[in-house]
Short mmCIF file of C-alpha atoms and ligand atoms in Angstrom, two decimals:
data_model
loop_
_atom_site.label_atom_id
_atom_site.label_comp_id
_atom_site.label_asym_id
_atom_site.label_seq_id
_atom_site.Cartn_x
_atom_site.Cartn_y
_atom_site.Cartn_z
CA MET A 1 24.12 -137.51 42.88
CA GLU A 2 21.98 -137.31 46.30
CA GLU A 3 23.56 -140.18 48.43
CA PHE A 4 26.97 -138.17 47.51
CA LEU A 5 26.33 -134.71 48.52
CA SER A 6 25.22 -136.23 51.49
CA SER A 7 28.77 -138.22 52.31
CA CYS A 8 30.40 -134.82 50.96
CA GLN A 9 28.28 -133.32 53.10
CA ARG A 10 29.48 -135.55 56.34
CA ALA A 11 33.08 -135.89 55.81
CA VAL A 12 33.27 -131.57 55.62
CA GLN A 13 31.13 -131.49 59.23
CA ALA A 14 33.79 -134.13 60.42
CA ASN A 15 36.84 -132.45 59.02
CA THR A 16 39.93 -133.27 61.09
CA ASP A 17 43.51 -132.83 60.62
CA GLN A 18 43.76 -136.33 60.38
CA GLY A 19 41.68 -136.51 57.83
CA PRO A 20 42.68 -138.17 53.67
CA GLY A 21 42.14 -134.58 53.13
CA PHE A 22 39.63 -132.42 50.36
CA HIS A 23 40.24 -132.79 46.74
CA VAL A 24 37.59 -129.65 46.35
CA VAL A 25 36.88 -128.86 42.67
CA LEU A 26 36.05 -125.51 42.52
CA GLY A 27 33.49 -123.17 40.70
CA ASN A 28 34.13 -119.39 39.50
CA GLU A 29 32.89 -116.62 42.04
CA ALA A 30 30.41 -115.58 39.81
CA CYS A 31 28.40 -119.21 40.56
CA ASP A 32 26.28 -119.15 37.71
CA VAL A 33 24.59 -122.53 36.38
CA ASP A 34 27.39 -123.55 35.03
CA SER A 35 29.79 -123.25 37.67
CA MET A 36 27.79 -124.92 39.83
CA VAL A 37 27.19 -128.26 37.25
CA SER A 38 30.41 -128.17 36.33
CA ALA A 39 31.70 -128.32 40.16
CA LEU A 40 28.85 -131.03 41.17
CA ALA A 41 29.31 -133.11 37.72
CA TYR A 42 32.82 -133.11 37.56
CA ALA A 43 33.28 -134.05 41.32
CA TYR A 44 30.54 -136.24 41.13
CA PHE A 45 32.82 -137.97 37.96
CA LEU A 46 35.58 -137.51 39.78
CA SER A 47 34.66 -139.89 42.64
CA LYS A 48 33.43 -142.53 40.85
CA THR A 49 36.93 -142.77 38.75
CA ALA A 50 39.51 -140.74 41.18
CA HIS A 51 41.64 -143.58 42.28
CA SER A 52 43.15 -141.37 45.00
CA GLU A 53 42.56 -140.95 49.26
CA MET A 54 41.37 -137.70 49.28
CA LEU A 55 37.42 -137.41 49.44
CA VAL A 56 36.11 -135.18 46.23
CA VAL A 57 34.16 -132.72 47.34
CA PRO A 58 32.20 -129.94 44.77
CA LEU A 59 32.46 -126.22 46.19
CA LEU A 60 30.07 -123.45 44.77
CA ASN A 61 32.37 -120.54 45.66
CA ILE A 62 29.83 -118.16 47.16
CA ALA A 63 28.13 -117.72 49.87
CA GLN A 64 25.52 -119.79 51.43
CA SER A 65 23.41 -117.40 52.37
CA ASP A 66 24.10 -115.68 48.35
CA LEU A 67 22.76 -118.37 46.57
CA VAL A 68 19.34 -116.91 46.65
CA LEU A 69 20.42 -114.69 44.23
CA ARG A 70 21.56 -117.19 41.64
CA SER A 71 17.58 -117.88 41.49
CA ASP A 72 18.43 -119.45 38.52
CA ASN A 73 20.48 -122.36 39.78
CA ILE A 74 18.03 -122.60 42.43
CA PHE A 75 15.41 -123.55 39.61
CA LEU A 76 17.25 -126.03 38.33
CA LEU A 77 17.91 -127.55 40.75
CA ARG A 78 14.26 -127.95 41.82
CA GLN A 79 14.01 -129.39 38.70
CA THR A 80 16.39 -131.82 39.12
CA ASN A 81 14.88 -132.74 42.77
CA LEU A 82 18.22 -131.71 44.04
CA SER A 83 17.86 -129.92 47.38
CA PRO A 84 19.98 -126.70 47.64
CA ASP A 85 20.83 -128.18 51.55
CA LEU A 86 22.92 -130.46 49.34
CA LEU A 87 25.26 -128.47 48.72
CA LEU A 88 28.15 -127.10 50.06
CA PHE A 89 29.43 -123.54 49.75
CA ARG A 90 32.24 -121.36 49.94
CA ASP A 91 32.15 -120.62 53.60
CA GLN A 92 31.47 -123.68 54.99
CA LEU A 93 34.10 -125.38 54.59
CA ASP A 94 38.05 -122.95 55.17
CA LEU A 95 40.55 -123.83 51.65
CA GLN A 96 42.88 -121.83 52.87
CA ALA A 97 43.76 -123.94 56.49
CA LEU A 98 43.64 -126.81 54.78
CA HIS A 99 46.01 -126.00 52.46
CA ARG A 100 48.13 -124.95 55.60
CA ASN A 101 47.42 -128.62 57.04
CA GLY A 102 48.59 -130.34 53.75
CA ASN A 103 45.03 -131.14 53.08
CA LEU A 104 43.54 -129.75 49.84
CA CYS A 105 44.01 -130.23 46.19
CA LEU A 106 42.24 -128.28 43.70
CA THR A 107 40.73 -128.77 40.74
CA LEU A 108 39.64 -125.57 38.94
CA VAL A 109 36.58 -126.12 36.79
CA ASP A 110 34.96 -122.77 34.39
CA HIS A 111 37.54 -120.04 35.26
CA ASN A 112 41.65 -121.11 35.16
CA VAL A 113 43.60 -119.17 37.27
CA LEU A 114 42.57 -117.67 41.45
CA PRO A 115 41.31 -114.86 42.02
CA SER A 116 43.90 -112.78 43.78
CA SER A 117 42.25 -113.68 47.13
CA ASP A 118 42.81 -117.27 46.54
CA SER A 119 46.49 -116.69 44.23
CA ASN A 120 48.49 -118.46 46.89
CA LEU A 121 46.72 -122.11 46.40
CA GLU A 122 47.92 -122.35 42.90
CA GLY A 123 50.45 -124.61 44.02
CA VAL A 124 47.48 -127.26 44.77
CA VAL A 125 45.69 -127.23 41.44
CA VAL A 126 45.64 -130.25 40.12
CA GLU A 127 43.54 -129.61 36.64
CA VAL A 128 41.37 -127.41 35.27
CA LEU A 129 38.85 -127.51 32.81
CA ASP A 130 37.24 -124.31 31.50
CA HIS A 131 36.17 -122.80 28.55
CA HIS A 132 37.51 -118.79 29.11
CA LEU A 133 40.12 -117.96 28.02
CA LEU A 134 43.55 -119.22 28.75
CA GLU A 135 45.25 -117.08 31.01
CA ARG A 136 46.96 -119.52 32.98
CA GLU A 137 51.16 -120.32 32.99
CA PRO A 138 51.82 -123.85 31.75
CA SER A 139 52.78 -126.88 34.22
CA SER A 140 53.32 -130.31 33.75
CA SER A 141 51.79 -131.24 37.51
CA CYS A 142 48.95 -130.03 36.15
CA PRO A 143 46.89 -130.92 32.75
CA VAL A 144 44.81 -128.11 31.08
CA THR A 145 41.73 -128.62 29.27
CA VAL A 146 40.39 -125.20 27.82
CA GLU A 147 38.86 -125.22 25.04
CA MET A 148 36.56 -122.24 23.37
CA VAL A 149 33.23 -123.97 23.87
CA GLY A 150 29.47 -122.22 24.90
CA SER A 151 29.81 -124.25 28.20
CA CYS A 152 32.39 -125.94 30.85
CA ALA A 153 29.41 -128.19 31.44
CA THR A 154 29.76 -129.40 26.99
CA LEU A 155 33.90 -130.04 28.26
CA VAL A 156 32.28 -132.03 31.18
CA THR A 157 29.83 -134.07 29.22
CA GLU A 158 32.25 -135.07 26.97
CA ARG A 159 34.38 -136.41 29.54
CA ILE A 160 32.24 -138.62 31.29
CA ILE A 161 30.89 -139.59 28.06
CA GLN A 162 34.54 -140.52 27.26
CA LYS A 163 35.72 -141.67 30.50
CA ALA A 164 32.76 -143.01 32.10
CA PRO A 165 29.44 -142.97 30.53
CA GLN A 166 27.67 -145.40 33.10
CA ILE A 167 27.88 -142.74 36.02
CA LEU A 168 24.54 -140.71 33.85
CA ASP A 169 21.54 -140.96 34.90
CA GLN A 170 18.93 -138.41 34.09
CA GLN A 171 19.15 -136.10 37.16
CA LEU A 172 22.74 -135.58 36.16
CA ALA A 173 22.11 -135.38 32.21
CA GLN A 174 18.74 -133.22 32.89
CA LEU A 175 21.26 -131.06 34.65
CA LEU A 176 24.33 -130.52 31.69
CA TYR A 177 21.51 -130.67 29.23
CA ALA A 178 20.04 -127.19 30.82
CA THR A 179 23.36 -125.85 30.71
CA VAL A 180 24.58 -126.13 27.70
CA VAL A 181 21.47 -125.20 26.63
CA LEU A 182 21.38 -122.04 28.70
CA ASP A 183 24.67 -121.32 27.82
CA CYS A 184 24.46 -121.07 24.08
CA VAL A 185 21.19 -119.52 24.27
CA ASN A 186 18.85 -122.48 22.99
CA MET A 187 21.56 -122.82 20.64
CA ALA A 188 20.99 -120.84 18.34
CA PRO A 189 23.62 -119.71 16.33
CA ALA A 190 23.02 -116.35 16.19
CA ALA A 191 23.26 -115.95 19.34
CA GLY A 192 26.83 -116.48 18.19
CA LYS A 193 27.49 -118.79 21.77
CA VAL A 194 27.11 -122.30 20.12
CA THR A 195 29.56 -124.70 18.78
CA PRO A 196 29.52 -127.56 17.23
CA LYS A 197 30.91 -129.54 20.49
CA ASP A 198 28.16 -128.15 22.42
CA SER A 199 25.40 -128.98 19.46
CA GLN A 200 27.37 -132.22 19.58
CA TYR A 201 27.34 -133.29 22.93
CA ALA A 202 23.61 -131.94 23.87
CA ALA A 203 22.41 -134.24 20.86
CA ALA A 204 24.56 -136.91 22.68
CA LEU A 205 22.87 -136.43 25.63
CA GLU A 206 18.96 -136.22 23.61
CA LYS A 207 19.64 -139.27 22.16
CA ARG A 208 20.41 -141.04 25.54
CA PHE A 209 17.86 -139.91 27.38
CA SER A 210 14.40 -139.57 25.27
CA THR A 211 13.19 -137.70 28.45
CA LEU A 212 14.75 -135.02 29.26
CA PRO A 213 12.56 -131.57 28.51
CA PRO A 214 12.03 -129.98 25.51
CA ARG A 215 15.04 -127.72 24.94
CA GLY A 216 13.22 -124.46 23.77
CA ALA A 217 10.90 -124.74 26.43
CA LEU A 218 13.78 -125.68 28.90
CA PHE A 219 15.84 -122.23 27.21
CA GLN A 220 12.74 -120.55 28.33
CA ALA A 221 11.98 -121.05 31.98
CA LEU A 222 15.61 -120.79 32.79
CA GLN A 223 15.95 -117.58 31.65
CA ASN A 224 12.70 -116.53 33.04
CA ALA A 225 13.81 -118.07 36.02
CA LYS A 226 17.17 -115.97 36.04
CA PHE A 227 15.12 -113.16 36.45
CA ASP A 228 12.93 -114.01 39.11
CA VAL A 229 12.61 -111.85 41.91
CA SER A 230 9.83 -113.38 43.23
CA GLY A 231 11.30 -114.89 47.12
CA LEU A 232 13.73 -111.92 47.11
CA ASN A 233 13.13 -109.18 49.71
CA THR A 234 13.92 -105.71 48.93
CA GLU A 235 17.48 -105.76 50.10
CA GLN A 236 18.17 -108.76 48.35
CA MET A 237 16.30 -106.97 44.84
CA LEU A 238 18.80 -104.12 45.08
CA LEU A 239 21.91 -105.98 45.30
CA LYS A 240 20.84 -108.65 42.25
CA ASP A 241 22.31 -105.98 40.30
CA MET A 242 23.50 -103.48 41.52
CA LYS A 243 26.82 -100.86 40.32
CA VAL A 244 28.12 -98.21 42.88
CA VAL A 245 29.55 -94.36 41.94
CA SER A 246 30.96 -92.67 44.79
CA GLY A 247 32.22 -89.17 45.24
CA ILE A 248 31.37 -86.93 47.37
CA LEU A 249 28.18 -88.71 47.76
CA ASN A 250 28.08 -92.31 47.39
CA LEU A 251 24.79 -93.73 45.09
CA ALA A 252 23.87 -97.02 44.03
CA ILE A 253 22.07 -97.51 40.41
CA SER A 254 19.69 -100.90 40.77
CA VAL A 255 18.86 -102.36 38.16
CA LEU A 256 15.11 -104.21 38.82
CA TYR A 257 13.46 -107.15 36.94
CA VAL A 258 9.85 -105.99 37.67
CA THR A 259 7.56 -103.21 36.28
CA LEU A 260 7.77 -99.80 39.31
CA GLU A 261 4.70 -99.89 40.12
CA GLU A 262 4.95 -103.00 40.72
CA PHE A 263 8.02 -102.60 42.99
CA LEU A 264 6.22 -98.87 44.66
CA GLN A 265 3.87 -101.01 46.26
CA ARG A 266 6.21 -103.14 48.04
CA ALA A 267 5.09 -103.25 52.00
CA ARG A 268 7.03 -100.30 54.12
CA LEU A 269 8.74 -99.83 51.24
CA GLU A 270 10.76 -96.39 52.88
CA ALA A 271 11.49 -97.78 56.09
CA GLU A 272 13.19 -100.73 53.69
CA LEU A 273 15.16 -98.45 51.12
CA SER A 274 16.38 -96.27 53.76
CA ARG A 275 17.42 -99.15 56.31
CA PHE A 276 19.98 -100.61 53.26
CA CYS A 277 21.08 -97.07 53.06
CA GLN A 278 21.82 -97.01 56.40
CA LYS A 279 23.38 -100.19 56.10
CA PHE A 280 25.89 -100.20 53.12
CA GLY A 281 26.46 -96.12 53.40
CA PHE A 282 24.49 -94.48 50.39
CA ASP A 283 22.99 -90.69 50.07
CA LEU A 284 21.16 -91.78 47.10
CA LEU A 285 19.80 -94.78 45.17
CA VAL A 286 18.53 -94.78 41.20
CA LEU A 287 16.03 -97.54 41.07
CA MET A 288 16.12 -98.75 37.01
CA THR A 289 13.30 -101.11 36.12
CA ILE A 290 13.18 -103.09 32.75
CA SER A 291 9.96 -105.04 32.08
CA PHE A 292 8.45 -105.90 28.36
CA ASN A 293 5.15 -105.31 27.17
CA GLU A 294 3.34 -107.95 25.20
CA SER A 295 5.18 -107.23 22.43
CA LYS A 296 8.00 -107.94 24.32
CA GLN A 297 9.48 -104.55 23.64
CA PRO A 298 12.04 -103.51 26.85
CA ILE A 299 9.73 -101.08 29.04
CA ARG A 300 12.19 -99.19 31.37
CA GLU A 301 10.73 -96.68 34.28
CA LEU A 302 13.28 -95.02 36.78
CA ALA A 303 13.13 -93.65 40.13
CA VAL A 304 15.28 -91.75 42.53
CA PHE A 305 15.20 -91.86 46.15
CA SER A 306 17.37 -90.06 48.92
CA LEU A 307 16.14 -89.29 52.13
CA SER A 308 17.61 -85.53 51.61
CA ILE A 309 14.95 -83.95 49.47
CA ASN A 310 17.78 -81.32 48.13
CA CYS A 311 19.71 -84.93 47.13
CA ARG A 312 17.14 -86.32 45.58
CA GLU A 313 15.57 -83.23 43.88
CA GLN A 314 19.15 -81.96 42.35
CA LEU A 315 19.57 -85.79 40.96
CA SER A 316 16.06 -85.94 39.70
CA HIS A 317 16.38 -82.30 37.66
CA TYR A 318 19.68 -83.16 36.34
CA LEU A 319 18.48 -86.66 35.19
CA GLU A 320 15.67 -84.90 33.86
CA GLN A 321 17.71 -82.25 31.81
CA ALA A 322 20.92 -85.23 30.82
CA PRO A 323 21.25 -84.36 26.81
CA ASN A 324 23.12 -87.09 26.28
CA PRO A 325 22.05 -89.44 25.59
CA VAL A 326 17.86 -87.76 26.36
CA LEU A 327 16.18 -90.22 28.62
CA ASN A 328 13.10 -88.45 28.11
CA LEU A 329 11.46 -88.76 31.58
CA CYS A 330 8.18 -88.09 32.38
CA PRO A 331 7.25 -88.29 35.77
CA ILE A 332 4.41 -90.46 37.53
CA SER A 333 2.81 -90.07 40.29
CA SER A 334 5.04 -91.92 43.63
CA PRO A 335 2.63 -92.97 47.00
CA HIS A 336 5.82 -92.41 48.61
CA PRO A 337 7.41 -88.22 49.63
CA HIS A 338 10.78 -90.04 49.25
CA ILE A 339 10.81 -91.33 45.83
CA THR A 340 10.73 -89.25 42.68
CA ALA A 341 9.23 -91.87 40.38
CA TYR A 342 9.18 -91.78 35.94
CA GLU A 343 8.61 -93.06 32.62
CA GLN A 344 11.98 -93.12 30.93
CA GLY A 345 10.93 -92.29 27.32
CA ASN A 346 14.00 -93.64 25.96
CA SER A 347 13.59 -97.53 26.46
CA LEU A 348 17.31 -97.69 24.81
CA ALA A 349 19.24 -95.81 27.90
CA SER A 350 20.16 -98.64 29.39
CA ARG A 351 22.35 -98.20 32.97
CA LYS A 352 25.62 -98.44 31.14
CA LYS A 353 23.94 -95.30 29.31
CA VAL A 354 22.82 -93.57 32.80
CA LEU A 355 25.64 -94.41 35.25
CA PRO A 356 28.05 -91.91 32.86
CA ILE A 357 24.86 -89.19 33.18
CA VAL A 358 25.07 -90.12 37.07
CA LYS A 359 29.16 -89.95 37.39
CA ASP A 360 28.92 -86.02 35.91
CA PHE A 361 26.39 -85.31 38.45
CA LEU A 362 28.73 -86.54 41.49
CA ARG A 363 31.51 -84.09 39.32
CA GLU A 364 29.55 -81.57 39.20
CA GLN A 365 28.89 -81.80 43.56
CA ASP A 366 32.58 -82.59 43.93
CA ALA A 367 34.88 -79.71 43.41
CA ASN A 368 37.22 -81.52 43.76
CA GLY A 369 36.05 -84.08 40.99
CA LEU A 370 37.32 -88.19 42.77
CA ILE A 371 34.56 -89.97 41.72
CA ARG A 372 35.26 -94.02 42.74
CA ASP A 373 33.51 -96.53 40.63
CA SER A 374 32.48 -99.73 41.96
CA GLU A 375 34.02 -101.40 38.54
CA GLU A 376 37.64 -99.94 39.72
CA ASP A 377 37.19 -100.30 43.42
CA GLU A 378 37.17 -104.22 45.34
CA GLU A 379 36.69 -102.42 48.46
CA SER A 380 33.00 -101.46 47.02
CA ARG A 381 32.07 -104.33 45.16
CA VAL A 382 28.79 -106.03 45.34
CA PRO A 383 27.79 -109.41 43.64
CA PRO A 384 26.03 -108.44 40.39
CA THR A 385 23.94 -111.20 38.87
CA PRO A 386 26.24 -113.01 36.25
CA MET A 387 24.70 -112.94 32.89
CA ASN A 388 26.34 -115.01 31.04
CA SER A 389 29.25 -117.17 32.24
CA LEU A 390 32.49 -114.91 32.56
CA VAL A 391 33.91 -114.77 35.47
CA ASP A 392 35.00 -111.42 35.44
CA GLY A 393 33.21 -109.07 37.00
CA CYS A 394 30.93 -111.11 39.37
CA PRO A 395 33.10 -111.05 42.43
CA LEU A 396 31.22 -112.78 45.67
CA ASP A 397 33.81 -112.76 47.55
CA ASP A 398 35.00 -109.60 48.99
CA GLY A 399 32.07 -108.45 50.41
CA LEU A 400 30.12 -105.49 51.74
CA PRO A 401 32.73 -102.29 52.12
CA HIS A 402 31.84 -101.91 56.53
CA ILE A 403 31.19 -98.75 57.90
CA SER A 404 30.67 -97.77 61.26
CA ALA A 405 27.80 -95.59 63.10
CA LYS A 406 29.79 -92.52 63.06
CA ASP A 407 31.34 -92.64 59.31
CA LEU A 408 27.70 -92.58 59.17
CA GLU A 409 26.67 -89.97 60.71
CA GLU A 410 29.59 -87.82 59.43
CA LYS A 411 28.81 -89.11 56.04
CA PHE A 412 24.85 -87.56 56.61
CA SER A 413 26.00 -84.01 57.84
CA LYS A 414 28.59 -83.93 55.40
CA MET A 415 25.59 -84.94 52.48
CA GLU A 416 23.58 -81.91 53.75
CA ALA A 417 25.89 -79.15 54.32
CA ASP A 418 26.82 -80.41 50.53
CA CYS A 419 23.32 -80.73 49.06
CA GLY A 420 22.58 -77.25 50.91
CA ARG A 421 25.09 -75.64 48.89
CA LYS A 422 23.69 -75.14 46.01
MN1 LIG B 1 31.50 -121.09 31.59
#
């Protein structure tokens, strides 16, 4: 696999108009473990079996700098001794330019239609292998394999075992096996993800490679890695699982997978939070932490950050008083003057429950009731962590909204005025 990936990199670096062109195997924009492994494994399979001039390359459908947010992907790469430096990312190969020059064909794995930003590439899609709801128009020039299995990696494994079992080595088997086990929630029927075909091919891999890590341990390790934020800086932690709500104020709610105490101890935290707010144009940040006690019960805490005392106090007060649901916020001491911190007694109130309260707050701040929501507004979308292999709602392509210094100044003076009015 390393040799194959190195040759792909060399080919991309040497890319010229005169070359034979690229057959790109592309996963979805969430670039979760399934999309990454399906692209790597299927491209490898095609490179060994396809009889075409074109160079087959797997492409991760995120920018290289976003890989750090996919801690489970990084964990699996490390576990299978694959360096992330060998991977090719969306910002390293200009698909549009290749397409313009007639040098591109595409195989889609783990999704079956291209997002609107890439829809002009539909004409060069030559094959699809996926496990999402079929949204693709049938076409004679593009064979489509869509089956509602737990993991797209199951379909890739099936193809390899049926057509080229000799290319399976321990490394490739482990990549595929780990993905199936992760997507199928440790093959537990109760989780409702696993199908007979997933079990069949997981068992086939176990049978061929007796040295694969034990299923339960592998699942737990990947699951832990998904929530491991130890390698992330403050900005990355905030971006990892963030939603944006905008009205007269711009507000972000980030879920953090650490205890609030641990987060509040980060060096220069307030300076980092204000830099974050300036960079992305936020007036207020709501930080919701989730951690687990020894009996695996969730512990939730909540904090509000804003450089404006008025904004911070008003939102904090609003959350304290919110009737539906009652959050049972109990103030805890914060070492930072601009951060109000709470234990959240109602540990069932996830961000899904807190978001409407925050929207109500913004509505009350804004006589016009103009609220924008990160789900409805493509412009303000930021990449949430994919919790499963669904591509929907996991955009990494649109980047972040661009905000000029002038916009910011206006925003802040408006914010102060608005908050001061009350
Ligand atoms: Mn998937």
